[in-house]
Amino acid sequence: MKTIFLIGKIENRIMNYELRIKNNKGFTLVELVMAMSIFVILISIAAGGFINILRNQRLVIALMIVNDNMSLSMEQMAREIRTGYNFSKVSDSELQFVNSHNQVVLYRLNNGAIERVMESATLEKIPQKITADNVKIASFNIEVCGNNISPDLLLDSCGGGGGVNPPRITLSFSITSAEPDIERLKIFTNIQTTISSRVLI
């Protein structure tokens, strides 16, 4: 009887042990290490993608700011050119004319910026930069054609019309940002506009 009792006790212990093993829910050390490894890999991929998105957004915003600043500079030039006369293309990147206040004005490319040069009362030429510091002009080309008020300043005929067309000025720019990352990537925006003088001959 004692033996049966002992066997029954041992069976109870074995069953209790098996039950304890079945009821103990958890992870082994290997499972935990594997889960952590996968988690770290996924987080590092996501963080790298997020950093790349932020960098690209910064570049796009810098290019948008450059385009906005250049649009303002072009609008300033166009406003003055529309009311000007006696246009002269000094070089491929220099335009000289007389504005509505009868002042001689010269627009030119100098060190990656557009400058407006005017003569002072003492006939001293005063250059003034009209593009923002974050704008870098890679190229500036000017085409002038039509008919001037002064017969001494001859222009191209712009493809015919018998020389009766008012002056038309085409300004072409290739611009980029002065930010080093954009310069390194060599991202340029090409902008062109044509302005016709309102001063009739």
Tab-separated table of C-alpha atoms in Angstrom:
chain	number	residue	atom	x	y	z
A	1	MET	CA	0.000	0.000	0.000
A	2	LYS	CA	2.863	2.236	0.813
A	3	THR	CA	4.366	1.582	-2.611
A	4	ILE	CA	1.177	2.468	-4.419
A	5	PHE	CA	0.958	5.637	-2.400
A	6	LEU	CA	4.536	6.566	-3.366
A	7	ILE	CA	3.912	5.801	-7.030
A	8	GLY	CA	0.772	7.900	-6.938
A	9	LYS	CA	2.694	10.742	-5.322
A	10	ILE	CA	5.419	10.525	-7.981
A	11	GLU	CA	2.808	10.480	-10.746
A	12	ASN	CA	1.190	13.571	-9.239
A	13	ARG	CA	4.523	15.355	-9.153
A	14	ILE	CA	5.273	14.431	-12.763
A	15	MET	CA	1.829	15.602	-13.872
A	16	ASN	CA	2.176	18.805	-11.874
A	17	TYR	CA	5.592	19.405	-13.468
A	18	GLU	CA	4.194	18.829	-16.983
A	19	LEU	CA	1.297	21.135	-16.188
A	20	ARG	CA	3.679	23.785	-14.924
A	21	ILE	CA	5.720	23.532	-18.135
A	22	LYS	CA	2.566	23.836	-20.259
A	23	ASN	CA	1.291	26.797	-18.245
A	24	ASN	CA	4.628	28.665	-18.334
A	25	LYS	CA	4.274	30.856	-21.381
A	26	GLY	CA	7.309	32.921	-22.378
A	27	PHE	CA	10.181	33.296	-24.787
A	28	THR	CA	13.476	31.583	-24.843
A	29	LEU	CA	16.657	33.623	-24.981
A	30	VAL	CA	17.224	32.716	-28.650
A	31	GLU	CA	13.721	33.877	-29.600
A	32	LEU	CA	14.247	37.131	-27.735
A	33	VAL	CA	17.600	37.808	-29.454
A	34	MET	CA	16.090	37.072	-32.892
A	35	ALA	CA	13.111	39.372	-32.266
A	36	MET	CA	15.395	42.182	-31.078
A	37	SER	CA	17.661	41.758	-34.129
A	38	ILE	CA	14.746	42.002	-36.556
A	39	PHE	CA	13.380	45.027	-34.683
A	40	VAL	CA	16.756	46.831	-34.801
A	41	ILE	CA	17.148	46.119	-38.544
A	42	LEU	CA	13.651	47.428	-39.332
A	43	ILE	CA	14.153	50.561	-37.220
A	44	SER	CA	17.496	51.340	-38.880
A	45	ILE	CA	15.957	50.962	-42.373
A	46	ALA	CA	13.044	53.215	-41.407
A	47	ALA	CA	15.364	55.809	-39.836
A	48	GLY	CA	17.594	55.844	-42.933
A	49	GLY	CA	14.570	56.365	-45.174
A	50	PHE	CA	13.267	59.137	-42.935
A	51	ILE	CA	16.637	60.939	-42.958
A	52	ASN	CA	16.767	60.648	-46.755
A	53	ILE	CA	13.254	62.106	-47.063
A	54	LEU	CA	14.214	65.062	-44.835
A	55	ARG	CA	17.371	65.720	-46.883
A	56	ASN	CA	15.421	65.647	-50.164
A	57	GLN	CA	12.768	67.948	-48.731
A	58	ARG	CA	15.460	70.448	-47.727
A	59	LEU	CA	16.886	70.390	-51.276
A	60	VAL	CA	13.456	70.869	-52.866
A	61	ILE	CA	12.663	73.787	-50.544
A	62	ALA	CA	16.027	75.408	-51.373
A	63	LEU	CA	15.291	75.102	-55.113
A	64	MET	CA	11.804	76.555	-54.642
A	65	ILE	CA	13.262	79.531	-52.767
A	66	VAL	CA	15.808	80.052	-55.566
A	67	ASN	CA	13.029	80.005	-58.181
A	68	ASP	CA	10.932	82.480	-56.178
A	69	ASN	CA	13.868	84.857	-55.693
A	70	MET	CA	14.806	84.662	-59.371
A	71	SER	CA	11.192	85.343	-60.397
A	72	LEU	CA	11.264	88.547	-58.344
A	73	SER	CA	14.540	89.634	-59.953
A	74	MET	CA	13.209	88.908	-63.440
A	75	GLU	CA	10.020	90.845	-62.710
A	76	GLN	CA	12.073	93.851	-61.583
A	77	MET	CA	14.123	93.696	-64.790
A	78	ALA	CA	11.046	93.216	-67.003
A	79	ARG	CA	9.222	96.174	-65.442
A	80	GLU	CA	12.134	98.501	-66.189
A	81	ILE	CA	12.790	97.083	-69.671
A	82	ARG	CA	9.106	97.491	-70.716
A	83	THR	CA	9.322	101.247	-70.273
A	84	GLY	CA	12.864	101.576	-71.647
A	85	TYR	CA	14.227	102.508	-75.060
A	86	ASN	CA	17.493	102.611	-77.052
A	87	PHE	CA	18.440	99.038	-76.186
A	88	SER	CA	21.963	97.859	-76.821
A	89	LYS	CA	23.415	94.388	-76.334
A	90	VAL	CA	26.879	95.195	-74.970
A	91	SER	CA	27.833	91.493	-74.742
A	92	ASP	CA	26.061	88.136	-74.456
A	93	SER	CA	25.428	88.846	-70.780
A	94	GLU	CA	25.143	92.669	-70.730
A	95	LEU	CA	22.141	94.778	-71.725
A	96	GLN	CA	22.194	98.575	-71.737
A	97	PHE	CA	19.213	100.895	-72.295
A	98	VAL	CA	17.620	104.152	-71.180
A	99	ASN	CA	14.855	103.741	-68.598
A	100	SER	CA	11.666	105.802	-68.167
A	101	HIS	CA	13.566	108.354	-66.000
A	102	ASN	CA	16.072	108.932	-68.855
A	103	GLN	CA	18.834	107.187	-66.915
A	104	VAL	CA	21.261	104.804	-68.590
A	105	VAL	CA	20.874	101.347	-67.030
A	106	LEU	CA	23.065	98.290	-67.552
A	107	TYR	CA	22.119	94.758	-66.495
A	108	ARG	CA	24.991	92.272	-66.381
A	109	LEU	CA	26.183	88.966	-64.975
A	110	ASN	CA	28.967	89.375	-62.420
A	111	ASN	CA	30.319	86.583	-60.164
A	112	GLY	CA	27.181	84.433	-60.398
A	113	ALA	CA	24.788	87.334	-59.704
A	114	ILE	CA	22.792	89.797	-61.810
A	115	GLU	CA	23.815	93.404	-61.253
A	116	ARG	CA	22.005	96.602	-62.162
A	117	VAL	CA	24.526	99.350	-62.937
A	118	MET	CA	23.447	103.008	-63.043
A	119	GLU	CA	25.355	106.216	-63.473
A	120	SER	CA	25.223	108.609	-60.555
A	121	ALA	CA	25.066	112.412	-60.828
A	122	THR	CA	28.885	112.418	-60.849
A	123	LEU	CA	28.846	109.908	-63.759
A	124	GLU	CA	30.192	107.224	-61.463
A	125	LYS	CA	28.857	103.741	-62.264
A	126	ILE	CA	27.171	102.195	-59.232
A	127	PRO	CA	26.555	98.414	-59.396
A	128	GLN	CA	23.731	96.991	-57.316
A	129	LYS	CA	23.141	93.255	-56.972
A	130	ILE	CA	19.494	92.367	-57.648
A	131	THR	CA	19.605	88.611	-57.089
A	132	ALA	CA	19.522	87.077	-53.625
A	133	ASP	CA	22.634	85.604	-52.012
A	134	ASN	CA	21.255	82.060	-52.223
A	135	VAL	CA	20.805	82.332	-56.028
A	136	LYS	CA	23.731	81.423	-58.247
A	137	ILE	CA	23.446	82.309	-61.942
A	138	ALA	CA	25.358	79.814	-64.080
A	139	SER	CA	24.593	81.574	-67.375
A	140	PHE	CA	22.781	84.707	-68.560
A	141	ASN	CA	22.115	85.235	-72.264
A	142	ILE	CA	20.469	88.208	-73.919
A	143	GLU	CA	18.896	88.522	-77.357
A	144	VAL	CA	17.755	91.954	-78.520
A	145	CYS	CA	15.869	92.557	-81.748
A	146	GLY	CA	13.381	95.016	-83.236
A	147	ASN	CA	13.670	98.747	-83.814
A	148	ASN	CA	15.130	101.424	-81.516
A	149	ILE	CA	14.146	105.086	-81.207
A	150	SER	CA	17.698	106.113	-81.982
A	151	PRO	CA	18.647	105.233	-85.591
A	152	ASP	CA	22.275	104.867	-84.444
A	153	LEU	CA	21.473	101.707	-82.410
A	154	LEU	CA	20.622	98.984	-84.922
A	155	LEU	CA	19.096	95.718	-83.758
A	156	ASP	CA	18.354	92.378	-85.430
A	157	SER	CA	15.095	92.225	-87.366
A	158	CYS	CA	13.630	89.321	-85.311
A	159	GLY	CA	12.803	87.326	-88.417
A	160	GLY	CA	11.327	90.017	-90.638
A	161	GLY	CA	8.663	92.655	-90.242
A	162	GLY	CA	10.608	95.276	-92.175
A	163	GLY	CA	12.151	96.781	-89.053
A	164	VAL	CA	8.840	98.098	-87.726
A	165	ASN	CA	8.710	95.876	-84.648
A	166	PRO	CA	9.298	97.495	-81.261
A	167	PRO	CA	12.358	96.197	-79.413
A	168	ARG	CA	12.019	92.685	-78.004
A	169	ILE	CA	14.444	91.474	-75.380
A	170	THR	CA	14.795	87.778	-74.556
A	171	LEU	CA	16.495	86.975	-71.263
A	172	SER	CA	17.671	83.395	-70.635
A	173	PHE	CA	18.988	82.233	-67.280
A	174	SER	CA	20.428	79.000	-65.952
A	175	ILE	CA	20.170	79.151	-62.169
A	176	THR	CA	20.967	76.985	-59.176
A	177	SER	CA	21.192	77.346	-55.436
A	178	ALA	CA	24.359	78.499	-53.717
A	179	GLU	CA	23.829	75.676	-51.204
A	180	PRO	CA	26.766	73.209	-51.432
A	181	ASP	CA	24.589	70.063	-51.651
A	182	ILE	CA	22.712	71.390	-54.677
A	183	GLU	CA	25.901	72.645	-56.333
A	184	ARG	CA	27.450	69.208	-55.834
A	185	LEU	CA	24.428	67.529	-57.469
A	186	LYS	CA	24.579	70.066	-60.364
A	187	ILE	CA	20.848	70.793	-60.357
A	188	PHE	CA	20.042	73.733	-62.663
A	189	THR	CA	16.791	75.419	-63.619
A	190	ASN	CA	16.528	77.140	-67.000
A	191	ILE	CA	14.262	80.187	-67.181
A	192	GLN	CA	13.530	82.360	-70.200
A	193	THR	CA	11.310	85.376	-70.736
A	194	THR	CA	10.717	87.781	-73.621
A	195	ILE	CA	9.861	91.415	-72.964
A	196	SER	CA	8.592	93.885	-75.529
A	197	SER	CA	9.162	97.592	-75.014
A	198	ARG	CA	6.006	99.714	-74.658
A	199	VAL	CA	7.764	102.795	-75.970
A	200	LEU	CA	6.539	103.145	-79.537
A	201	ILE	CA	8.695	104.520	-82.311
